[in-house]
Coordinates of C-alpha atoms in Angstrom, one line a residue:
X159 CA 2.9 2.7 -4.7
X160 CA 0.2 4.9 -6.6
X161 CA -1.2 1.9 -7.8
X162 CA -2.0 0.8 -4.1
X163 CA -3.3 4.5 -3.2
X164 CA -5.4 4.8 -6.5
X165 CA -6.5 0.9 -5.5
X166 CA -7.6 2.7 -1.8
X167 CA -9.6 5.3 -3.7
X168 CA -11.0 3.9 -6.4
X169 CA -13.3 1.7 -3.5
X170 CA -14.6 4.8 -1.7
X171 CA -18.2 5.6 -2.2
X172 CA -19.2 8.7 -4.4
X173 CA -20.4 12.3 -2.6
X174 CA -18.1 15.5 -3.5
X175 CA -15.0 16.3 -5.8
X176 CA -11.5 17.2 -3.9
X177 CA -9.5 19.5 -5.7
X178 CA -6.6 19.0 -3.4
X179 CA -4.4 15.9 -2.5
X180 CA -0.9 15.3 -0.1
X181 CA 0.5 12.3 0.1
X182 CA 0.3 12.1 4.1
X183 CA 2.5 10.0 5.5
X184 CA 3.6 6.3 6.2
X185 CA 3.3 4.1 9.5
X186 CA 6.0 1.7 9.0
X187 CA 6.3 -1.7 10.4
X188 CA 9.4 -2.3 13.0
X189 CA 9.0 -5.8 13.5
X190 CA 7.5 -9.0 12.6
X191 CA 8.2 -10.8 8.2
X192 CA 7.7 -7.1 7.3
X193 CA 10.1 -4.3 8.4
X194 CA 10.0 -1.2 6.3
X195 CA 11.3 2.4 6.4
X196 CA 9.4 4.6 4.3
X197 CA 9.1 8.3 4.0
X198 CA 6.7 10.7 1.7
X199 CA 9.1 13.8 1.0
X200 CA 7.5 16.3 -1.1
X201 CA 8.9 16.8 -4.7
X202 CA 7.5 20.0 -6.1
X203 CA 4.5 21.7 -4.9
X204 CA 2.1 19.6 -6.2
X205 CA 3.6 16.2 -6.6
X206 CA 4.6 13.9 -3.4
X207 CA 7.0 10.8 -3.6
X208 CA 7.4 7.7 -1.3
X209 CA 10.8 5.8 -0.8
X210 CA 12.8 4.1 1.7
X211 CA 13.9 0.5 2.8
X212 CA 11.5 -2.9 3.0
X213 CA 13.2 -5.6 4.9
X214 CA 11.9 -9.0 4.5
X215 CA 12.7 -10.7 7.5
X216 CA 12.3 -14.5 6.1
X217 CA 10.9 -16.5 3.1
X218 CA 7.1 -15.5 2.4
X219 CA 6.6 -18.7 0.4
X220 CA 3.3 -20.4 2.2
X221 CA 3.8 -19.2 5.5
X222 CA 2.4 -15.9 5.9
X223 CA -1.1 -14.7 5.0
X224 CA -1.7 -11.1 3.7
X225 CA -5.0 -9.0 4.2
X226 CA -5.5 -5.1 2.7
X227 CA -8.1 -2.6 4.4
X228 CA -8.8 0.8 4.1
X229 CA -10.6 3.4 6.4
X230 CA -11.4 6.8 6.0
X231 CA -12.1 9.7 8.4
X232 CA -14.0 12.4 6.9
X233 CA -13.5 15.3 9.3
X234 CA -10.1 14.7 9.0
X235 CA -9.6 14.3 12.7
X236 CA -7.6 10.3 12.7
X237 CA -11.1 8.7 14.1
X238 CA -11.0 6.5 11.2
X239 CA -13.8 4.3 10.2
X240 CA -12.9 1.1 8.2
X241 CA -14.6 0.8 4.7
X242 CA -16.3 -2.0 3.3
X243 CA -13.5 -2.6 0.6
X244 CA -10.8 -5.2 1.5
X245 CA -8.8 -8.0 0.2
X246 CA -9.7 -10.5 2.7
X247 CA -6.6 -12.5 4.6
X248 CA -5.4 -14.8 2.0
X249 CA -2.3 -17.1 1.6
X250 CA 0.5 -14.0 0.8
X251 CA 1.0 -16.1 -2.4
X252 CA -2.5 -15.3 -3.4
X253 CA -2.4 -11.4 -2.5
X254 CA 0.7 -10.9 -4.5
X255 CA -1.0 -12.9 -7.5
X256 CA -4.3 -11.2 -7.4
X257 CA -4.9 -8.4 -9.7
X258 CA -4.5 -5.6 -7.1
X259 CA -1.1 -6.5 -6.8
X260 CA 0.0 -6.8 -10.4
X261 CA -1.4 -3.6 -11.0
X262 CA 1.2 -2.2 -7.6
X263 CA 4.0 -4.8 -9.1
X264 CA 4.6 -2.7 -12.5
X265 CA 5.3 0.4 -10.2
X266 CA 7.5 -1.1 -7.9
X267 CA 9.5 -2.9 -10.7
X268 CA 10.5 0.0 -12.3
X269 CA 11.3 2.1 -8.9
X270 CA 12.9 -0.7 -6.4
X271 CA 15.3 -3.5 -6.2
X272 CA 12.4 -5.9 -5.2
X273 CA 12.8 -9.4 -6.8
X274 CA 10.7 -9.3 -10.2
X275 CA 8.2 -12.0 -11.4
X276 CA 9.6 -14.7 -13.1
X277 CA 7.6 -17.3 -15.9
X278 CA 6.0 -20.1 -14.1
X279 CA 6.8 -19.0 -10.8
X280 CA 4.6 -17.1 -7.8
X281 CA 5.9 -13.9 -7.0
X282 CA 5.6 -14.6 -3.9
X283 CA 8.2 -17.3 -3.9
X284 CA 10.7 -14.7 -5.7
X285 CA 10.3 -12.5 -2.3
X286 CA 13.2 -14.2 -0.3
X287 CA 14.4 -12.6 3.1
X288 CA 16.6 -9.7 2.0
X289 CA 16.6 -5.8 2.0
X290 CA 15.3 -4.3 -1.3
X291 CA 14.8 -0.3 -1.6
X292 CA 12.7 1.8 -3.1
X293 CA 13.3 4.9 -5.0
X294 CA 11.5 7.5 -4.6
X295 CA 8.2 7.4 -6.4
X296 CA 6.6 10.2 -7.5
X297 CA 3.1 9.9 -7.2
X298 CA 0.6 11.7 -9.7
X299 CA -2.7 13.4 -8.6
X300 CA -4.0 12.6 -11.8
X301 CA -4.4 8.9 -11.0
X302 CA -7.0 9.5 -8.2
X303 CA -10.5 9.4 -8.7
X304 CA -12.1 13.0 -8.6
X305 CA -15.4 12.4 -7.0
X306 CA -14.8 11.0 -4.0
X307 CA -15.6 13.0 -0.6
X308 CA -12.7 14.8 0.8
X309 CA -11.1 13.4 3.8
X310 CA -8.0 11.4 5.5
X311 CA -7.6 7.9 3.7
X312 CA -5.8 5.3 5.5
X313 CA -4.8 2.6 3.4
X314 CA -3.4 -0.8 5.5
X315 CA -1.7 -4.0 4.4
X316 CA -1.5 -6.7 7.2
X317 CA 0.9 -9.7 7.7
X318 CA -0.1 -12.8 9.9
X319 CA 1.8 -15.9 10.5
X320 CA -0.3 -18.9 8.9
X321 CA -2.5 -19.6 11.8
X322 CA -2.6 -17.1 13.9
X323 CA -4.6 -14.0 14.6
X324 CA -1.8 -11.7 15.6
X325 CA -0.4 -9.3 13.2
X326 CA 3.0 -9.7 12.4
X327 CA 3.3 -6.5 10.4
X328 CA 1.1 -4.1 9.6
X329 CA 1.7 -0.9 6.8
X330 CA -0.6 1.9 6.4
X331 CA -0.5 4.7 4.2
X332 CA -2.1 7.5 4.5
X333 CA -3.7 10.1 1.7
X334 CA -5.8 13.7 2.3
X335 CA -7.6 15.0 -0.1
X336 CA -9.4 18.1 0.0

């Protein structure tokens, strides 16, 4: 998951160090190919950690797309504005072979039950309906870009049904800095 949150940051455009960071929080999905049940605890005083439960509520294969924004609000008051950086909605079979995610994969192979990439085969294919956990992952300040203007990040991945324009799931993560 620090992948995805350094991923977030890396984007952001360039005005003042934070010398602070907390690991926010998690809106989880309750419906739709993506359920999930995640929950930041803290770990020490510095370091945060994200676990929980994904549910995967049928076969990604090539009937889902996938599409990653991320907004920040820089007076910290949740009026988010949305930041040039995305992946755009792609086939999910795409998003989880695009470099983004195999930087994210690495993590969550080594801290969750999630189906693992096999030779010759899309990841995406491996992801079959099921419920996979995470451990809790700590996540290291160190990994974040300094010099990027404190704030509230609010990192999103979106799920759509092949076809339509409604969301089917939506996760957002969210990251302070200060």
């Amino acid at each position: 998951m620090k992948n995805l949150l350094s991923i977030v940051l890396c984007v952001v455009g360039v005005q003042a160090w934070w010398t602070e960071f907390e690991l926010a929080g998690v809106d989880n999905s309750e419906e739709g190919i993506l359920k999930s049940d995640l929950k930041v605890t803290r770990f020490n005083k510095t370091t945060y950690t994200l676990g929980g439960i994904i549910e995967i509520t049928d076969n990604l294969e090539q009937d889902y797309d996938c599409e990653a924004k991320s907004a920040v609000s820089r007076q910290g008051n949740n009026q988010f504005t949305f930041l040039p950086y995305k992946i755009s909605r792609d086939n999910c079979c795409q998003f989880f072979d695009s470099l983004y995610f195999r930087l994210l994969e690495k993590e969550l192979a080594e801290y969750s039950d999630l189906p693992k990439r096999e030779n010759g085969i899309s990841l995406c294919n491996t992801y079959k309906k099921g419920v996979y956990t995470l451990k809790p992952d700590p996540v290291d300040k160190n990994i974040f870009v300094k010099y990027v203007d404190p704030g509230t990040y609010r990192g999103d991945i979106m799920f759509f049904r092949k076809g339509s324009a409604e969301i089917s799931s939506i996760v957002s993560v969210y990251l302070k800095l200060y």
